[in-house]
PDB file of C-alpha atoms in Angstrom:
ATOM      1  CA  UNK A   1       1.424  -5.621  15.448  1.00 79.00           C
ATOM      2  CA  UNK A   2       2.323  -2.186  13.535  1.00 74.00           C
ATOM      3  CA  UNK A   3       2.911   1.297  14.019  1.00 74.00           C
ATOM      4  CA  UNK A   4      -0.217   3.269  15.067  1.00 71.00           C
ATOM      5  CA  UNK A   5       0.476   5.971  12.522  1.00 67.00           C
ATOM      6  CA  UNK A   6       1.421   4.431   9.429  1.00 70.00           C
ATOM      7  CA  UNK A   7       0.567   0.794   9.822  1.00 72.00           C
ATOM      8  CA  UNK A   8       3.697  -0.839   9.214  1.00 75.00           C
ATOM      9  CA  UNK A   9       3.976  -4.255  10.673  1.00 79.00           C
ATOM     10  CA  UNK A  10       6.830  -4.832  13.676  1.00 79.00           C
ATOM     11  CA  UNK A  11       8.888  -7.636  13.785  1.00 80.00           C
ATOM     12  CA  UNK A  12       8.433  -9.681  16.828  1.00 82.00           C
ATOM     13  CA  UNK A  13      11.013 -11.559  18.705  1.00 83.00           C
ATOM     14  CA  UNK A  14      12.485 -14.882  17.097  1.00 82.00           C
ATOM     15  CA  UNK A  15      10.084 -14.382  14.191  1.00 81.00           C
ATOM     16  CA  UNK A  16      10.031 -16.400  10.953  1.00 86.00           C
ATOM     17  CA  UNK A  17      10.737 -14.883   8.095  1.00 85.00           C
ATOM     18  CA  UNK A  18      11.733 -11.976   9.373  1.00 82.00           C
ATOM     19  CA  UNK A  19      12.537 -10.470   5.695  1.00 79.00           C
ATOM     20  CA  UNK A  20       9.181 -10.582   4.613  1.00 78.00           C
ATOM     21  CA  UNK A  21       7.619  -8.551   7.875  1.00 78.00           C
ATOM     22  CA  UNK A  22      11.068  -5.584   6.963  1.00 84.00           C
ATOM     23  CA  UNK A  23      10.318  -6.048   2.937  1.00 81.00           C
ATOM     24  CA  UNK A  24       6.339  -4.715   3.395  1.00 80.00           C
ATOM     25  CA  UNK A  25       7.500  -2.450   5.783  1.00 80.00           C
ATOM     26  CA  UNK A  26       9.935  -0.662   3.467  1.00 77.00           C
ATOM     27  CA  UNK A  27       7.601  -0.810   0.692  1.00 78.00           C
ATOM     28  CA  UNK A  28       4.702   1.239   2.795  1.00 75.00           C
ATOM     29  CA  UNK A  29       7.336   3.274   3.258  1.00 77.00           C
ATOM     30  CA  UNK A  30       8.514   4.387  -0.318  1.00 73.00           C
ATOM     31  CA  UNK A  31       4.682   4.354  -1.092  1.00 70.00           C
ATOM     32  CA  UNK A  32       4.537   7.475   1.081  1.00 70.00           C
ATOM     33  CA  UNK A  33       7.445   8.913  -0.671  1.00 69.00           C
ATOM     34  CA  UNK A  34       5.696   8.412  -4.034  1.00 61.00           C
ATOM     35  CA  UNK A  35       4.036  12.359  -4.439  1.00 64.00           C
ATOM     36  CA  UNK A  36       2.861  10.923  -7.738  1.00 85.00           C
ATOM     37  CA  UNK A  37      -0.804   9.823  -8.154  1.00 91.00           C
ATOM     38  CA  UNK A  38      -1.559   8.099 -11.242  1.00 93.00           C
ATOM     39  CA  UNK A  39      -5.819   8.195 -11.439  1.00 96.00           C
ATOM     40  CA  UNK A  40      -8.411   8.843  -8.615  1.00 95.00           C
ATOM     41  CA  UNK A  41     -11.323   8.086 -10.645  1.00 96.00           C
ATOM     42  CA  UNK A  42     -10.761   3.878 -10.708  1.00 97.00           C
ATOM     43  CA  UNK A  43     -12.776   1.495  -9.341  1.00 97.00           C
ATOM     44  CA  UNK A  44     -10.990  -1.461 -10.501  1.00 98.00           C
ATOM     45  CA  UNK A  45      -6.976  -2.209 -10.276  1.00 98.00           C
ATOM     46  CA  UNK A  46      -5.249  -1.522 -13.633  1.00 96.00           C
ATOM     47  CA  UNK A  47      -4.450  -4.940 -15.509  1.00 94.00           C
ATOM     48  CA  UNK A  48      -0.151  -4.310 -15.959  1.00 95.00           C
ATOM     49  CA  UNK A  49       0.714  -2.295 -13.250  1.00 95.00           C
ATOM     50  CA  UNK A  50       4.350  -1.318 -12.585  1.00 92.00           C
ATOM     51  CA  UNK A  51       6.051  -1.797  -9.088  1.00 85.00           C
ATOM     52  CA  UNK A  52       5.367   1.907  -7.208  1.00 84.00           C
ATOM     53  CA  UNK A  53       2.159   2.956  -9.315  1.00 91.00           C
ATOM     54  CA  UNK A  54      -0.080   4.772  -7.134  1.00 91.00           C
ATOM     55  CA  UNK A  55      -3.917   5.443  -6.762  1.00 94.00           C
ATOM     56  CA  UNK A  56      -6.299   6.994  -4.715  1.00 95.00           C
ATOM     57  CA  UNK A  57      -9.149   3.821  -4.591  1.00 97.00           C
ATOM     58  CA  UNK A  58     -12.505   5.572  -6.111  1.00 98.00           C
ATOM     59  CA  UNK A  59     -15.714   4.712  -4.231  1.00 97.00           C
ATOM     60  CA  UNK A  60     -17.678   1.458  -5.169  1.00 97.00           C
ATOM     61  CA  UNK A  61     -14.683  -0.282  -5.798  1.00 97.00           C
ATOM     62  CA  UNK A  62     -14.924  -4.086  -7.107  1.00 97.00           C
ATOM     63  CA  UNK A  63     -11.964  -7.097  -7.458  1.00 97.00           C
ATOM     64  CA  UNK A  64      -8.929  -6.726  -5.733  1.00 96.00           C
ATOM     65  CA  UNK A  65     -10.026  -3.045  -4.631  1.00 98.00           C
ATOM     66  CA  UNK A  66     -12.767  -4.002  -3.236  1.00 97.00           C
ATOM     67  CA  UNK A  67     -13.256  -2.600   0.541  1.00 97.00           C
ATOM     68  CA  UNK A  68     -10.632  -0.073   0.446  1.00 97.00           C
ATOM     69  CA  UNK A  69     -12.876   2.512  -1.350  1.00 97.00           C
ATOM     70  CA  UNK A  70     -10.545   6.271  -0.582  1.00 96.00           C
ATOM     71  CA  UNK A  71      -7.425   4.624   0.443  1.00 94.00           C
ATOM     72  CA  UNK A  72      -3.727   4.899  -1.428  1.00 90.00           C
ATOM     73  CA  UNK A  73      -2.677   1.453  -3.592  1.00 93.00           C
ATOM     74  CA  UNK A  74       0.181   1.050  -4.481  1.00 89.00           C
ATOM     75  CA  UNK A  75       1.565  -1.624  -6.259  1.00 90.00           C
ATOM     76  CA  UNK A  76       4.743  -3.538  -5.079  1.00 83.00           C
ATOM     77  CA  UNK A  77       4.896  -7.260  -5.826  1.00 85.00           C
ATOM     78  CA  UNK A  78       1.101  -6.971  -4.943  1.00 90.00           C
ATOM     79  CA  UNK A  79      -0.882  -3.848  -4.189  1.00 94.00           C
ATOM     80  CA  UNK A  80      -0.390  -2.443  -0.627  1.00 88.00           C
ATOM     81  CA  UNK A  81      -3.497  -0.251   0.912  1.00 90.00           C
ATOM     82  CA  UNK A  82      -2.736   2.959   2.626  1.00 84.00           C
ATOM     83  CA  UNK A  83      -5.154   5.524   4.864  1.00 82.00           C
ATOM     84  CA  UNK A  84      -4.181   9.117   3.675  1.00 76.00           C
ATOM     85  CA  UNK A  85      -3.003  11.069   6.527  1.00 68.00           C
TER      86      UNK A  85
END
């Protein structure tokens, strides 16, 4: 399950690895935080990105972008997709 507004997952009852469900929770978070947009204009995820880099996903996106054409990435161990709001 997650939140209906911002899609960050809930931690269930006697869950496994627990961390991991807070960890991506706290990193959708500071991804909102981040007021910083690095490019709109990219279709494909930069090669080095840093943890907390930002970008709006441009349409026609390929590789790991692909399908989330419009919507916030940010990197953070991994790239995390967000819907603007």
């Amino acid at each position: 399950m997650t939140t209906p507004r911002f899609d960050i997952p809930e931690m269930v009852a006697n869950q496994a690895s627990a961390e991991v469900t807070f960890n991506e929770g706290l990193a959708r978070l500071e991804s909102f935080h981040s007021a910083e947009v690095l490019d709109r204009d990219l279709t494909a995820a930069p090669g080095s990105p840093s943890d907390g880099d930002t970008y709006i996903v441009a349409a026609s996106a390929t590789g790991t972008w692909a399908s989330h054409d419009g919507k916030r990435a940010t990197y953070a161990n991994g790239w995390l997709y967000t819907s603007p709001r």
